[in-house]
mmCIF file of N, CA and C and ligand atoms in Angstrom:
data_model
loop_
_atom_site.group_PDB
_atom_site.id
_atom_site.type_symbol
_atom_site.label_atom_id
_atom_site.label_comp_id
_atom_site.label_asym_id
_atom_site.label_seq_id
_atom_site.Cartn_x
_atom_site.Cartn_y
_atom_site.Cartn_z
ATOM 1 N N MET A 1 101.783 96.641 26.420
ATOM 2 C CA MET A 1 101.275 97.829 27.115
ATOM 3 C C MET A 1 100.412 98.649 26.156
ATOM 4 N N SER A 2 99.378 99.230 26.723
ATOM 5 C CA SER A 2 98.487 100.048 25.906
ATOM 6 C C SER A 2 99.188 101.306 25.391
ATOM 7 N N ASP A 3 98.724 101.789 24.246
ATOM 8 C CA ASP A 3 99.315 102.999 23.668
ATOM 9 C C ASP A 3 98.679 104.277 24.182
ATOM 10 N N SER A 4 97.518 104.137 24.807
ATOM 11 C CA SER A 4 96.854 105.349 25.284
ATOM 12 C C SER A 4 96.145 105.078 26.607
ATOM 13 N N PHE A 5 95.890 106.157 27.299
ATOM 14 C CA PHE A 5 95.397 106.057 28.668
ATOM 15 C C PHE A 5 94.331 107.118 28.913
ATOM 16 N N ARG A 6 93.385 106.726 29.739
ATOM 17 C CA ARG A 6 92.422 107.700 30.236
ATOM 18 C C ARG A 6 92.868 108.099 31.638
ATOM 19 N N VAL A 7 92.730 109.360 31.954
ATOM 20 C CA VAL A 7 93.154 109.878 33.251
ATOM 21 C C VAL A 7 91.950 110.519 33.928
ATOM 22 N N GLU A 8 91.752 110.173 35.184
ATOM 23 C CA GLU A 8 90.642 110.755 35.934
ATOM 24 C C GLU A 8 91.125 111.254 37.293
ATOM 25 N N VAL A 9 90.516 112.323 37.735
ATOM 26 C CA VAL A 9 90.733 112.834 39.093
ATOM 27 C C VAL A 9 89.434 112.637 39.863
ATOM 28 N N ASP A 10 89.543 111.995 41.004
ATOM 29 C CA ASP A 10 88.382 111.827 41.873
ATOM 30 C C ASP A 10 88.175 113.140 42.637
ATOM 31 N N HIS A 11 87.194 113.901 42.181
ATOM 32 C CA HIS A 11 86.991 115.234 42.769
ATOM 33 C C HIS A 11 86.425 115.179 44.184
ATOM 34 N N SER A 12 85.989 113.991 44.600
ATOM 35 C CA SER A 12 85.491 113.877 45.975
ATOM 36 C C SER A 12 86.645 113.783 46.973
ATOM 37 N N VAL A 13 87.863 113.496 46.483
ATOM 38 C CA VAL A 13 89.008 113.403 47.391
ATOM 39 C C VAL A 13 90.129 114.392 47.069
ATOM 40 N N CYS A 14 90.158 114.953 45.866
ATOM 41 C CA CYS A 14 91.189 115.942 45.530
ATOM 42 C C CYS A 14 91.092 117.112 46.509
ATOM 43 N N ALA A 15 92.248 117.436 47.126
ATOM 44 C CA ALA A 15 92.277 118.507 48.120
ATOM 45 C C ALA A 15 93.059 119.725 47.620
ATOM 46 N N GLY A 16 93.463 119.684 46.346
ATOM 47 C CA GLY A 16 94.142 120.838 45.775
ATOM 48 C C GLY A 16 95.612 120.951 46.131
ATOM 49 N N HIS A 17 96.266 119.832 46.391
ATOM 50 C CA HIS A 17 97.695 119.877 46.734
ATOM 51 C C HIS A 17 98.556 120.398 45.582
ATOM 52 N N GLY A 18 98.115 120.165 44.359
ATOM 53 C CA GLY A 18 98.776 120.773 43.206
ATOM 54 C C GLY A 18 100.006 120.052 42.693
ATOM 55 N N ARG A 19 100.355 118.948 43.278
ATOM 56 C CA ARG A 19 101.548 118.247 42.800
ATOM 57 C C ARG A 19 101.340 117.711 41.393
ATOM 58 N N CYS A 20 100.116 117.349 41.084
ATOM 59 C CA CYS A 20 99.844 116.771 39.755
ATOM 60 C C CYS A 20 100.138 117.784 38.652
ATOM 61 N N TYR A 21 99.630 118.993 38.771
ATOM 62 C CA TYR A 21 99.868 119.942 37.681
ATOM 63 C C TYR A 21 101.258 120.557 37.738
ATOM 64 N N ASP A 22 101.944 120.453 38.876
ATOM 65 C CA ASP A 22 103.358 120.828 38.898
ATOM 66 C C ASP A 22 104.211 119.781 38.178
ATOM 67 N N LEU A 23 103.912 118.504 38.432
ATOM 68 C CA LEU A 23 104.727 117.418 37.882
ATOM 69 C C LEU A 23 104.325 117.047 36.454
ATOM 70 N N ALA A 24 103.062 117.216 36.116
ATOM 71 C CA ALA A 24 102.565 116.802 34.801
ATOM 72 C C ALA A 24 101.658 117.881 34.208
ATOM 73 N N PRO A 25 102.246 119.022 33.864
ATOM 74 C CA PRO A 25 101.414 120.141 33.390
ATOM 75 C C PRO A 25 100.757 119.907 32.034
ATOM 76 N N SER A 26 101.196 118.889 31.302
ATOM 77 C CA SER A 26 100.515 118.610 30.043
ATOM 78 C C SER A 26 99.268 117.749 30.245
ATOM 79 N N VAL A 27 99.104 117.213 31.434
ATOM 80 C CA VAL A 27 97.957 116.340 31.712
ATOM 81 C C VAL A 27 96.959 117.006 32.660
ATOM 82 N N PHE A 28 97.479 117.788 33.604
ATOM 83 C CA PHE A 28 96.611 118.401 34.618
ATOM 84 C C PHE A 28 96.768 119.910 34.597
ATOM 85 N N GLU A 29 95.696 120.569 34.948
ATOM 86 C CA GLU A 29 95.771 122.005 35.180
ATOM 87 C C GLU A 29 94.825 122.349 36.315
ATOM 88 N N PRO A 30 95.108 123.446 37.016
ATOM 89 C CA PRO A 30 94.250 123.803 38.140
ATOM 90 C C PRO A 30 92.985 124.520 37.674
ATOM 91 N N ASP A 31 91.894 124.289 38.400
ATOM 92 C CA ASP A 31 90.720 125.128 38.165
ATOM 93 C C ASP A 31 90.885 126.409 38.988
ATOM 94 N N ASP A 32 89.887 127.242 39.016
ATOM 95 C CA ASP A 32 90.006 128.543 39.674
ATOM 96 C C ASP A 32 90.293 128.430 41.164
ATOM 97 N N ASP A 33 89.971 127.273 41.747
ATOM 98 C CA ASP A 33 90.178 127.077 43.179
ATOM 99 C C ASP A 33 91.396 126.221 43.494
ATOM 100 N N GLY A 34 92.167 125.846 42.465
ATOM 101 C CA GLY A 34 93.378 125.069 42.684
ATOM 102 C C GLY A 34 93.192 123.565 42.667
ATOM 103 N N PHE A 35 91.975 123.125 42.384
ATOM 104 C CA PHE A 35 91.748 121.687 42.268
ATOM 105 C C PHE A 35 92.112 121.231 40.855
ATOM 106 N N ALA A 36 92.484 119.964 40.746
ATOM 107 C CA ALA A 36 92.989 119.464 39.470
ATOM 108 C C ALA A 36 91.869 119.184 38.473
ATOM 109 N N THR A 37 92.136 119.559 37.229
ATOM 110 C CA THR A 37 91.304 119.105 36.120
ATOM 111 C C THR A 37 92.227 118.437 35.108
ATOM 112 N N VAL A 38 91.656 117.556 34.310
ATOM 113 C CA VAL A 38 92.415 116.832 33.296
ATOM 114 C C VAL A 38 92.266 117.570 31.972
ATOM 115 N N THR A 39 93.384 117.703 31.243
ATOM 116 C CA THR A 39 93.388 118.560 30.060
ATOM 117 C C THR A 39 92.841 117.890 28.805
ATOM 118 N N GLY A 40 92.632 116.574 28.829
ATOM 119 C CA GLY A 40 92.157 115.901 27.631
ATOM 120 C C GLY A 40 91.422 114.620 27.959
ATOM 121 N N THR A 41 90.969 113.927 26.924
ATOM 122 C CA THR A 41 90.205 112.696 27.134
ATOM 123 C C THR A 41 91.081 111.452 27.072
ATOM 124 N N SER A 42 92.218 111.520 26.363
ATOM 125 C CA SER A 42 93.145 110.397 26.361
ATOM 126 C C SER A 42 94.560 110.922 26.141
ATOM 127 N N PHE A 43 95.523 110.128 26.605
ATOM 128 C CA PHE A 43 96.925 110.546 26.564
ATOM 129 C C PHE A 43 97.791 109.393 26.081
ATOM 130 N N GLY A 44 98.859 109.722 25.394
ATOM 131 C CA GLY A 44 99.764 108.711 24.863
ATOM 132 C C GLY A 44 100.892 108.401 25.821
ATOM 133 N N THR A 45 101.708 107.425 25.432
ATOM 134 C CA THR A 45 102.809 106.979 26.288
ATOM 135 C C THR A 45 103.858 108.063 26.501
ATOM 136 N N ASP A 46 103.852 109.096 25.658
ATOM 137 C CA ASP A 46 104.844 110.159 25.823
ATOM 138 C C ASP A 46 104.720 110.867 27.170
ATOM 139 N N VAL A 47 103.505 110.906 27.726
ATOM 140 C CA VAL A 47 103.321 111.597 29.010
ATOM 141 C C VAL A 47 103.410 110.647 30.202
ATOM 142 N N LEU A 48 103.656 109.364 29.925
ATOM 143 C CA LEU A 48 103.595 108.377 31.004
ATOM 144 C C LEU A 48 104.573 108.663 32.150
ATOM 145 N N PRO A 49 105.806 109.058 31.890
ATOM 146 C CA PRO A 49 106.712 109.341 33.030
ATOM 147 C C PRO A 49 106.180 110.436 33.953
ATOM 148 N N GLU A 50 105.742 111.552 33.385
ATOM 149 C CA GLU A 50 105.246 112.624 34.252
ATOM 150 C C GLU A 50 103.910 112.249 34.884
ATOM 151 N N LEU A 51 103.108 111.517 34.131
ATOM 152 C CA LEU A 51 101.816 111.082 34.654
ATOM 153 C C LEU A 51 101.992 110.131 35.833
ATOM 154 N N THR A 52 102.927 109.213 35.712
ATOM 155 C CA THR A 52 103.199 108.271 36.796
ATOM 156 C C THR A 52 103.720 109.005 38.028
ATOM 157 N N ALA A 53 104.590 109.980 37.828
ATOM 158 C CA ALA A 53 105.105 110.767 38.951
ATOM 159 C C ALA A 53 103.969 111.515 39.643
ATOM 160 N N ALA A 54 103.077 112.086 38.862
ATOM 161 C CA ALA A 54 101.950 112.820 39.434
ATOM 162 C C ALA A 54 101.048 111.893 40.240
ATOM 163 N N ARG A 55 100.746 110.746 39.677
ATOM 164 C CA ARG A 55 99.851 109.809 40.369
ATOM 165 C C ARG A 55 100.480 109.361 41.690
ATOM 166 N N ARG A 56 101.756 109.061 41.664
ATOM 167 C CA ARG A 56 102.420 108.574 42.874
ATOM 168 C C ARG A 56 102.565 109.660 43.930
ATOM 169 N N ASN A 57 102.602 110.892 43.513
ATOM 170 C CA ASN A 57 102.852 111.992 44.461
ATOM 171 C C ASN A 57 101.594 112.697 44.931
ATOM 172 N N CYS A 58 100.447 112.264 44.459
ATOM 173 C CA CYS A 58 99.211 112.857 44.973
ATOM 174 C C CYS A 58 98.950 112.316 46.370
ATOM 175 N N PRO A 59 98.943 113.169 47.382
ATOM 176 C CA PRO A 59 98.762 112.692 48.759
ATOM 177 C C PRO A 59 97.393 112.065 49.005
ATOM 178 N N GLU A 60 96.423 112.417 48.168
ATOM 179 C CA GLU A 60 95.065 111.903 48.370
ATOM 180 C C GLU A 60 94.777 110.686 47.498
ATOM 181 N N GLN A 61 95.736 110.277 46.697
ATOM 182 C CA GLN A 61 95.542 109.168 45.756
ATOM 183 C C GLN A 61 94.280 109.378 44.923
ATOM 184 N N ALA A 62 94.158 110.598 44.416
ATOM 185 C CA ALA A 62 92.947 110.974 43.684
ATOM 186 C C ALA A 62 93.018 110.660 42.193
ATOM 187 N N ILE A 63 94.192 110.247 41.718
ATOM 188 C CA ILE A 63 94.408 110.110 40.276
ATOM 189 C C ILE A 63 94.337 108.645 39.861
ATOM 190 N N THR A 64 93.526 108.386 38.854
ATOM 191 C CA THR A 64 93.409 107.043 38.296
ATOM 192 C C THR A 64 93.840 107.078 36.838
ATOM 193 N N VAL A 65 94.680 106.127 36.462
ATOM 194 C CA VAL A 65 95.135 105.991 35.084
ATOM 195 C C VAL A 65 94.653 104.641 34.567
ATOM 196 N N THR A 66 93.895 104.665 33.469
ATOM 197 C CA THR A 66 93.320 103.442 32.921
ATOM 198 C C THR A 66 93.778 103.249 31.485
ATOM 199 N N PRO A 67 94.403 102.123 31.160
ATOM 200 C CA PRO A 67 94.764 101.866 29.768
ATOM 201 C C PRO A 67 93.515 101.754 28.897
ATOM 202 N N LEU A 68 93.577 102.311 27.697
ATOM 203 C CA LEU A 68 92.474 102.206 26.751
ATOM 204 C C LEU A 68 92.758 101.066 25.786
ATOM 205 N N GLU A 69 91.731 100.308 25.458
ATOM 206 C CA GLU A 69 91.893 99.190 24.527
ATOM 207 C C GLU A 69 92.123 99.720 23.117
ATOM 208 N N GLY A 70 92.875 98.967 22.348
ATOM 209 C CA GLY A 70 93.093 99.276 20.927
ATOM 210 C C GLY A 70 93.964 100.453 20.740
HETATM 211 FE FE1 LIG B 101 94.341 117.114 43.744
HETATM 212 FE FE2 LIG B 101 96.194 115.322 44.146
HETATM 213 FE FE3 LIG B 101 96.496 117.063 42.267
HETATM 214 S S1 LIG B 101 95.012 116.344 45.716
HETATM 215 S S2 LIG B 101 95.433 118.914 42.958
HETATM 216 S S3 LIG B 101 94.909 115.492 42.337
HETATM 217 S S4 LIG B 101 98.098 116.330 43.624
#
C-alpha cells in the first residue's frame, strides 16, 4: 500500500453536505459557502481511517483518493 495519498474534491458535484469536514477535519475544511476544500497536497496513512469514512459518507461521491507513487 502506498504511504501517501492525494485527495481531490470534485467541485462540480460537491453540494456542501459537510460530512467530509465533520468526519475528517484534518483533510477537509469548508469554504465560506460550506463547500469542501482540501487542506493539503498529500496525506499520510495516519489520516486514512477518517479519510475513508469521509469518502464513503459523501452523498455526492465527490471525493477521490489517489495513492501517490514512491
Ligand atoms: Fe461536499 Fe461531499 Fe463534503 S458534498 S462538503 S465533499 S460530504
